[in-house]
Short mmCIF file of C-alpha atoms in Angstrom, two decimals:
data_model
loop_
_atom_site.label_atom_id
_atom_site.label_comp_id
_atom_site.label_asym_id
_atom_site.label_seq_id
_atom_site.Cartn_x
_atom_site.Cartn_y
_atom_site.Cartn_z
CA MET A 1 0.10 -0.08 0.44
CA SER A 2 1.06 3.30 -0.73
CA GLY A 3 2.01 5.61 1.82
CA GLY A 4 -1.06 8.16 1.54
CA ARG A 5 -3.94 4.98 2.61
CA GLN A 6 -1.08 2.59 5.51
CA SER A 7 -0.97 5.81 7.79
CA ALA A 8 -5.02 4.76 7.81
CA THR A 9 -4.55 1.11 8.24
CA VAL A 10 -4.05 -0.27 11.88
CA ASP A 11 -1.04 -3.09 11.35
CA MET A 12 -1.79 -5.02 15.00
CA THR A 13 1.49 -7.54 14.27
CA ALA A 14 4.44 -5.15 16.21
CA GLY A 15 3.56 -2.71 18.90
CA LYS A 16 2.36 -2.31 21.90
CA SER A 17 -1.10 -4.10 22.41
CA LEU A 18 -3.56 -2.16 24.74
CA PRO A 19 -2.54 0.56 22.79
CA LEU A 20 -3.24 -0.42 19.24
CA MET A 21 -6.53 -1.35 19.83
CA LEU A 22 -7.28 1.44 21.17
CA ARG A 23 -6.26 3.38 19.03
CA PHE A 24 -8.39 1.00 16.51
CA SER A 25 -11.30 0.68 18.60
CA LEU A 26 -12.35 4.93 19.18
CA PRO A 27 -13.51 5.49 15.80
CA ILE A 28 -15.48 1.85 16.29
CA LEU A 29 -16.94 2.89 18.77
CA LEU A 30 -18.02 6.60 17.67
CA GLY A 31 -18.87 4.72 14.59
CA ASN A 32 -21.29 3.09 16.28
CA VAL A 33 -22.46 5.96 17.92
CA PHE A 34 -23.96 6.89 14.75
CA GLN A 35 -25.74 3.84 14.06
CA GLN A 36 -27.01 3.75 16.89
CA MET A 37 -28.74 7.06 16.59
CA TYR A 38 -30.67 5.60 13.30
CA THR A 39 -33.09 4.24 15.70
CA VAL A 40 -32.25 6.26 18.09
CA VAL A 41 -34.17 9.19 15.25
CA ASP A 42 -36.39 7.11 14.77
CA GLY A 43 -37.49 6.68 18.84
CA ILE A 44 -37.77 10.55 19.26
CA VAL A 45 -39.13 11.79 16.04
CA VAL A 46 -42.28 9.34 15.47
CA GLY A 47 -42.23 9.21 20.08
CA LYS A 48 -42.63 13.09 20.27
CA SER A 49 -44.44 13.93 16.21
CA VAL A 50 -46.97 11.87 15.67
CA SER A 51 -47.58 8.86 18.93
CA THR A 52 -47.66 6.80 21.98
CA GLU A 53 -48.39 3.27 19.88
CA ALA A 54 -45.69 4.72 16.88
CA LEU A 55 -42.45 4.67 19.10
CA ALA A 56 -43.99 1.29 19.80
CA ALA A 57 -44.76 0.08 16.54
CA VAL A 58 -40.95 0.83 15.29
CA GLY A 59 -39.61 -1.62 18.55
CA VAL A 60 -41.66 -4.20 18.16
CA GLY A 61 -40.00 -5.51 15.28
CA PHE A 62 -36.83 -5.94 16.08
CA PRO A 63 -36.65 -9.12 17.67
CA ILE A 64 -37.84 -10.41 14.14
CA THR A 65 -35.66 -8.29 12.14
CA TYR A 66 -32.40 -9.32 13.69
CA MET A 67 -32.91 -12.65 13.57
CA LEU A 68 -33.46 -12.95 10.52
CA THR A 69 -30.33 -10.98 9.78
CA SER A 70 -27.59 -12.15 12.42
CA ILE A 71 -27.02 -15.27 10.66
CA PHE A 72 -25.68 -12.67 7.40
CA LEU A 73 -23.71 -9.84 9.53
CA GLY A 74 -22.72 -13.26 11.48
CA LEU A 75 -20.81 -13.58 7.81
CA GLY A 76 -19.77 -9.63 7.41
CA LEU A 77 -17.74 -10.27 10.37
CA GLY A 78 -16.74 -13.38 9.35
CA ALA A 79 -15.65 -11.72 6.39
CA SER A 80 -13.33 -9.53 8.35
CA VAL A 81 -12.10 -12.71 10.16
CA LEU A 82 -10.46 -14.26 6.99
CA VAL A 83 -9.78 -10.74 5.81
CA SER A 84 -7.38 -9.83 9.08
CA GLN A 85 -5.87 -13.23 8.79
CA HIS A 86 -4.71 -12.78 5.35
CA PHE A 87 -3.35 -9.30 5.58
CA GLY A 88 -2.01 -9.78 8.61
CA SER A 89 0.24 -12.75 5.98
CA ARG A 90 0.05 -9.81 2.93
CA ASP A 91 -1.57 -12.14 0.52
CA MET A 92 -4.12 -9.39 -0.68
CA ASP A 93 -4.85 -11.53 -3.64
CA ARG A 94 -6.36 -13.90 -0.78
CA VAL A 95 -7.97 -10.33 0.99
CA ARG A 96 -9.49 -9.87 -2.88
CA GLN A 97 -10.59 -12.79 -3.12
CA THR A 98 -13.07 -12.44 0.17
CA VAL A 99 -14.88 -9.42 -0.90
CA SER A 100 -15.35 -10.79 -4.58
CA THR A 101 -17.01 -13.88 -2.56
CA MET A 102 -18.82 -11.88 -0.06
CA ASN A 103 -20.20 -9.33 -2.38
CA THR A 104 -21.46 -12.13 -4.73
CA PHE A 105 -22.70 -14.11 -2.20
CA LEU A 106 -25.20 -10.88 -0.76
CA LEU A 107 -26.15 -10.39 -4.10
CA ILE A 108 -27.63 -13.85 -4.90
CA ILE A 109 -29.17 -14.48 -1.51
CA ALA A 110 -30.57 -10.39 -0.70
CA LEU A 111 -34.04 -11.02 -3.21
CA PRO A 112 -34.92 -14.60 -0.81
CA ILE A 113 -34.07 -13.73 2.41
CA THR A 114 -36.08 -10.34 1.85
CA LEU A 115 -39.29 -12.29 0.61
CA LEU A 116 -38.82 -14.54 3.43
CA GLY A 117 -38.55 -11.78 5.09
CA ILE A 118 -41.70 -10.30 3.76
CA PHE A 119 -44.14 -13.41 3.93
CA THR A 120 -43.10 -13.96 7.75
CA ILE A 121 -44.05 -10.24 9.36
CA ASP A 122 -47.75 -11.46 10.49
CA PRO A 123 -47.24 -15.46 11.53
CA PHE A 124 -44.36 -13.30 13.38
CA LEU A 125 -45.92 -10.65 15.16
CA CYS A 126 -49.23 -12.80 15.77
CA LEU A 127 -46.90 -14.71 17.84
CA LEU A 128 -45.32 -12.22 19.87
CA GLY A 129 -48.57 -11.17 20.77
CA THR A 130 -49.28 -7.90 19.20
CA ASP A 131 -51.16 -5.36 20.34
CA ALA A 132 -53.94 -4.16 17.44
CA ALA A 133 -53.12 -0.72 18.26
CA THR A 134 -49.21 -1.13 16.88
CA PHE A 135 -50.14 -4.22 14.47
CA GLN A 136 -50.54 -2.15 10.82
CA ASP A 137 -47.60 -0.08 11.59
CA ALA A 138 -44.89 -2.55 12.90
CA LYS A 139 -46.22 -4.46 9.98
CA LEU A 140 -45.65 -0.87 7.51
CA TYR A 141 -41.38 -0.69 8.66
CA MET A 142 -40.62 -4.21 8.88
CA VAL A 143 -41.71 -4.85 5.14
CA ILE A 144 -39.77 -0.72 4.91
CA TYR A 145 -37.47 -2.33 5.91
CA TYR A 146 -36.48 -5.61 4.39
CA VAL A 147 -36.89 -3.68 0.88
CA GLY A 148 -33.45 -1.59 3.01
CA MET A 149 -31.49 -5.91 3.33
CA LEU A 150 -28.78 -5.45 1.07
CA PRO A 151 -27.86 -2.39 1.19
CA GLN A 152 -27.37 -3.08 4.87
CA PHE A 153 -25.47 -6.48 4.34
CA GLY A 154 -23.77 -4.46 1.96
CA TYR A 155 -21.91 -2.19 3.90
CA ASN A 156 -21.51 -4.08 7.06
CA VAL A 157 -19.71 -6.48 4.44
CA ASN A 158 -18.11 -3.24 3.65
CA ALA A 159 -17.63 -2.30 7.08
CA ASN A 160 -16.15 -5.37 8.38
CA VAL A 161 -13.17 -5.75 5.02
CA LEU A 162 -11.27 -1.83 6.42
CA GLN A 163 -11.81 -3.52 9.98
CA GLY A 164 -10.04 -6.34 8.81
CA ILE A 165 -7.31 -4.20 6.81
CA GLY A 166 -6.71 -1.87 10.21
CA ASP A 167 -8.64 0.88 8.60
CA SER A 168 -11.90 2.48 11.25
CA ARG A 169 -11.05 5.35 10.13
CA THR A 170 -13.43 5.51 6.90
CA PRO A 171 -15.92 3.13 8.29
CA LEU A 172 -17.01 6.32 11.33
CA TYR A 173 -16.96 8.62 8.65
CA ILE A 174 -19.45 7.43 6.25
CA LEU A 175 -21.87 6.39 9.48
CA ILE A 176 -21.11 10.66 10.27
CA ALA A 177 -22.54 11.45 6.95
CA SER A 178 -25.30 8.62 6.08
CA SER A 179 -26.69 9.48 9.97
CA VAL A 180 -26.60 13.81 8.61
CA LEU A 181 -29.14 11.89 5.66
CA HIS A 182 -30.92 9.86 8.24
CA ILE A 183 -31.31 12.81 9.94
CA ALA A 184 -32.72 15.22 8.08
CA LEU A 185 -35.07 12.42 6.11
CA ALA A 186 -36.71 11.37 9.57
CA VAL A 187 -37.63 15.28 10.26
CA LEU A 188 -38.68 15.29 6.88
CA MET A 189 -41.19 12.65 6.76
CA VAL A 190 -42.16 13.45 9.76
CA SER A 191 -42.34 16.31 11.10
CA VAL A 192 -42.86 17.80 8.10
CA PHE A 193 -44.91 15.62 5.97
CA PRO A 194 -46.89 13.74 7.66
CA PHE A 195 -45.67 10.32 6.60
CA GLY A 196 -45.80 8.92 10.58
CA VAL A 197 -43.65 4.93 10.83
CA ALA A 198 -42.68 4.93 7.16
CA GLY A 199 -41.33 7.80 6.84
CA VAL A 200 -39.11 7.06 9.77
CA ALA A 201 -38.64 3.42 7.94
CA TRP A 202 -37.87 5.67 4.35
CA SER A 203 -35.54 7.40 6.18
CA THR A 204 -33.41 4.22 7.17
CA VAL A 205 -33.48 2.39 4.22
CA LEU A 206 -32.60 5.15 1.79
CA SER A 207 -29.18 6.67 4.55
CA GLN A 208 -28.91 2.62 4.43
CA ALA A 209 -28.45 2.62 0.84
CA PHE A 210 -26.23 5.55 0.66
CA SER A 211 -23.61 3.58 2.97
CA TRP A 212 -23.09 1.08 0.69
CA VAL A 213 -22.87 3.28 -2.01
CA LEU A 214 -20.32 5.62 -0.87
CA SER A 215 -18.11 2.78 0.73
CA ILE A 216 -17.80 1.29 -2.09
CA VAL A 217 -16.52 4.51 -4.23
CA TRP A 218 -14.11 4.71 -0.96
CA ILE A 219 -12.50 1.78 -0.78
CA ARG A 220 -12.12 1.63 -5.06
CA ARG A 221 -10.83 4.29 -5.50
CA LYS A 222 -7.95 4.47 -1.48
CA TYR A 223 -7.15 0.26 -2.12
CA PRO A 224 -6.93 -0.19 -5.87
CA GLU A 225 -5.81 -3.62 -5.00
CA ILE A 226 -8.85 -4.45 -2.70
CA GLY A 227 -11.17 -2.33 -5.26
CA GLY A 228 -11.16 -4.80 -8.14
CA ALA A 229 -12.95 -7.39 -6.45
CA PHE A 230 -16.53 -4.93 -7.20
CA ARG A 231 -15.55 -6.11 -10.42
CA GLN A 232 -15.71 -9.72 -10.52
CA PHE A 233 -18.23 -11.63 -9.82
CA GLY A 234 -18.03 -15.82 -8.27
CA ILE A 235 -18.44 -17.50 -5.88
CA ASP A 236 -14.08 -20.13 -4.88
CA ARG A 237 -16.05 -21.94 -2.53
CA GLU A 238 -12.78 -22.94 -0.22
CA THR A 239 -12.94 -19.08 1.14
CA PHE A 240 -16.98 -19.03 0.88
CA LEU A 241 -16.08 -22.01 3.00
CA LYS A 242 -13.97 -20.74 5.40
CA THR A 243 -16.57 -18.07 5.65
CA LEU A 244 -18.55 -20.01 6.79
CA ARG A 245 -16.53 -21.70 9.44
CA VAL A 246 -16.31 -18.70 11.44
CA GLY A 247 -19.22 -16.81 10.12
CA VAL A 248 -21.75 -19.05 11.43
CA PRO A 249 -20.93 -20.04 14.95
CA ILE A 250 -21.06 -16.16 14.92
CA GLY A 251 -24.52 -16.11 14.05
CA ILE A 252 -25.78 -19.12 15.47
CA GLN A 253 -24.86 -16.78 18.95
CA ASN A 254 -27.47 -13.99 17.70
CA VAL A 255 -30.04 -15.85 16.14
CA MET A 256 -30.28 -16.95 20.44
CA PHE A 257 -30.01 -13.83 21.28
CA SER A 258 -32.77 -12.67 19.60
CA LEU A 259 -34.87 -16.15 19.96
CA GLY A 260 -34.38 -15.16 23.64
CA MET A 261 -36.04 -11.27 23.46
CA MET A 262 -38.42 -12.92 20.96
CA ALA A 263 -39.22 -15.35 23.74
CA MET A 264 -39.46 -12.40 26.31
CA GLN A 265 -41.51 -10.11 23.94
CA PRO A 266 -45.28 -12.04 24.17
CA LEU A 267 -44.63 -10.97 27.92
CA ILE A 268 -44.20 -7.35 26.92
CA ASN A 269 -47.08 -7.01 24.36
CA SER A 270 -49.63 -8.32 26.62
CA ILE A 271 -49.06 -5.23 29.23
CA ASN A 272 -50.30 -1.86 27.60
CA VAL A 273 -48.81 -0.28 24.71
CA VAL A 274 -46.90 2.55 27.33
CA PHE A 275 -45.22 -0.07 29.34
CA ILE A 276 -44.10 -1.43 25.35
CA ALA A 277 -43.15 1.84 24.23
CA GLY A 278 -40.64 2.56 27.94
CA TYR A 279 -39.44 -0.84 26.83
CA ASN A 280 -38.47 0.12 23.38
CA ALA A 281 -36.97 3.48 24.25
CA ALA A 282 -34.78 1.94 27.84
CA VAL A 283 -34.08 -0.72 24.92
CA LYS A 284 -32.06 2.54 22.24
CA VAL A 285 -30.42 3.92 26.06
CA ASP A 286 -28.62 0.83 27.38
CA GLY A 287 -27.45 -0.25 23.43
CA PHE A 288 -25.43 3.32 23.90
CA ILE A 289 -23.61 1.98 26.70
CA PHE A 290 -22.50 -1.45 25.73
CA MET A 291 -20.78 0.29 22.71
CA PRO A 292 -17.45 0.66 24.12
CA VAL A 293 -17.34 -2.99 24.65
CA THR A 294 -18.19 -4.09 21.16
CA SER A 295 -16.10 -1.39 19.44
CA LEU A 296 -13.43 -3.02 21.81
CA ALA A 297 -14.46 -6.55 20.47
CA ALA A 298 -14.50 -5.21 17.48
CA ALA A 299 -10.53 -4.27 17.51
CA VAL A 300 -9.04 -7.54 19.63
CA THR A 301 -11.30 -8.92 16.72
CA THR A 302 -9.13 -7.66 14.07
CA PHE A 303 -6.53 -7.38 16.75
CA VAL A 304 -6.92 -11.56 16.73
CA GLY A 305 -6.69 -12.37 13.13
CA GLN A 306 -3.97 -10.16 11.84
CA ASN A 307 -1.41 -11.47 14.68
CA ILE A 308 -2.79 -15.52 13.44
CA GLY A 309 -1.49 -14.90 10.30
CA ALA A 310 1.36 -13.47 11.68
CA ARG A 311 1.52 -16.39 13.34
CA ARG A 312 1.89 -14.29 16.32
CA LEU A 313 0.01 -16.28 18.84
CA GLU A 314 1.73 -15.03 22.55
CA ARG A 315 0.83 -11.64 20.96
CA VAL A 316 -3.15 -12.79 21.30
CA ARG A 317 -3.01 -14.32 24.60
CA GLU A 318 -1.22 -11.43 26.37
CA GLY A 319 -3.53 -8.30 24.35
CA THR A 320 -7.02 -10.46 24.04
CA LYS A 321 -6.03 -10.60 28.08
CA SER A 322 -5.76 -6.86 28.48
CA ALA A 323 -8.80 -5.93 26.06
CA ILE A 324 -10.94 -8.49 29.10
CA LEU A 325 -9.69 -6.21 31.66
CA LEU A 326 -10.94 -2.98 29.95
CA ALA A 327 -14.04 -4.18 28.87
CA LEU A 328 -15.17 -4.54 32.58
CA GLY A 329 -13.81 -1.17 33.86
CA LEU A 330 -15.48 1.01 30.96
CA CYS A 331 -18.58 -1.43 31.74
CA ALA A 332 -18.38 0.04 35.91
CA VAL A 333 -18.06 3.50 34.38
CA LEU A 334 -20.45 3.61 32.30
CA SER A 335 -23.01 2.18 34.05
CA ALA A 336 -21.95 4.32 37.49
CA VAL A 337 -22.66 7.74 35.27
CA VAL A 338 -26.45 5.97 32.79
CA ILE A 339 -28.45 4.66 36.52
CA PRO A 340 -28.65 8.49 38.06
CA LEU A 341 -28.74 9.90 34.11
CA ARG A 342 -31.80 7.37 33.16
CA THR A 343 -34.62 10.24 33.74
CA PRO A 344 -32.97 12.90 31.51
CA LEU A 345 -32.90 10.33 28.85
CA MET A 346 -35.67 8.50 28.97
CA ARG A 347 -37.15 11.76 29.11
CA LEU A 348 -35.78 12.63 25.08
CA PHE A 349 -38.41 9.88 24.10
CA THR A 350 -41.19 10.84 25.60
CA ASP A 351 -42.49 13.53 27.96
CA ASP A 352 -45.59 10.63 29.21
CA GLN A 353 -44.25 9.57 32.94
CA ALA A 354 -45.58 6.10 32.17
CA VAL A 355 -43.31 4.97 29.40
CA VAL A 356 -40.52 7.16 31.30
CA ASP A 357 -41.23 4.70 34.51
CA ALA A 358 -41.36 1.32 32.29
CA GLY A 359 -38.64 2.28 30.91
CA ASN A 360 -36.07 3.38 34.37
CA ALA A 361 -37.84 0.22 35.30
CA TYR A 362 -35.86 -1.66 32.46
CA LEU A 363 -32.38 -0.35 32.42
CA MET A 364 -31.67 -0.57 36.37
CA ARG A 365 -32.02 -4.37 36.62
CA VAL A 366 -30.11 -4.70 33.58
CA ILE A 367 -27.15 -2.49 33.33
CA PRO A 368 -25.90 -3.55 36.65
CA LEU A 369 -25.50 -6.96 35.24
CA TYR A 370 -23.69 -6.01 32.16
CA PHE A 371 -20.18 -7.06 33.06
CA ILE A 372 -21.47 -10.70 32.14
CA SER A 373 -22.38 -9.31 28.65
CA THR A 374 -18.89 -7.85 27.96
CA LEU A 375 -17.34 -11.17 28.78
CA GLN A 376 -19.39 -12.80 26.93
CA TYR A 377 -18.84 -10.33 23.84
#
């Protein structure tokens, strides 16, 4: 790579492990904040400008959509692991082959998965015991969400590829641009034009499509030794099987998580719309708390991949241990900050005190136990 491009990447096979991972994870953390803004903006806009029922509808289908997308997001992370290993061993041909294989697979699988998602919305919403007051809005939001699955998958694969070669800054820049677009579109489609739940759904899909296209353009211009993969179509069997070996267990783990949420959702939905709205707003709040941990986990993924590729296994053990201790400390500090501020944070989404109280009840019970998920990640 040329000097200009090299400065954007982080070689984790040399230097002090923890400072390298911190340097790498900070852009990921900021990027996750902007990505989380998608759902937060949706919640704030519909909660303040539409109704409590609309706020409930936007979040009620999340366990369903997460279950359907989690396998493919796991494959994206699997691609990141392969890319980081090939980059660590300086095998750019294999990096290109991995990118080409994953993009071809996504183009093939996108339409069947989209149709599967759309045709299973009604039975899943019924299975979750969705309230009649939110059913149609939840269905509308999910249909539009599924239409945007290809750009969502495409961007996540490209972001994972960039992180695999040690570039965590580019996904941050792209997410900043797409988040600004999303906020503008959400306000325009809900507050200016009365499109309601459909407005926030389309603003999400359009901004994700923008992210996908921008990531392709960026990679082709800044990393031409990788960008040529976007002009090649075909699935390399060995590369694809390796991606499956790494990515499918990650995807299944995410599916188990979504099944756990789906098991809880009928209980939540059986109470009332106020409780559903409070729960959905609280989930968005506690998502921010866990971001430093998931960001550091992404840095560990790249760190381990590159050092395995470079055959530096002792460095893998030392770096992983340091990252775990740091993540536990971060989780404790953030929990101590957010718990006292839970009410003002909930009021960002609603002025209804009953909704705020329901969200606070969730946060007080979940946040203190986040150290368990920290160790898992």
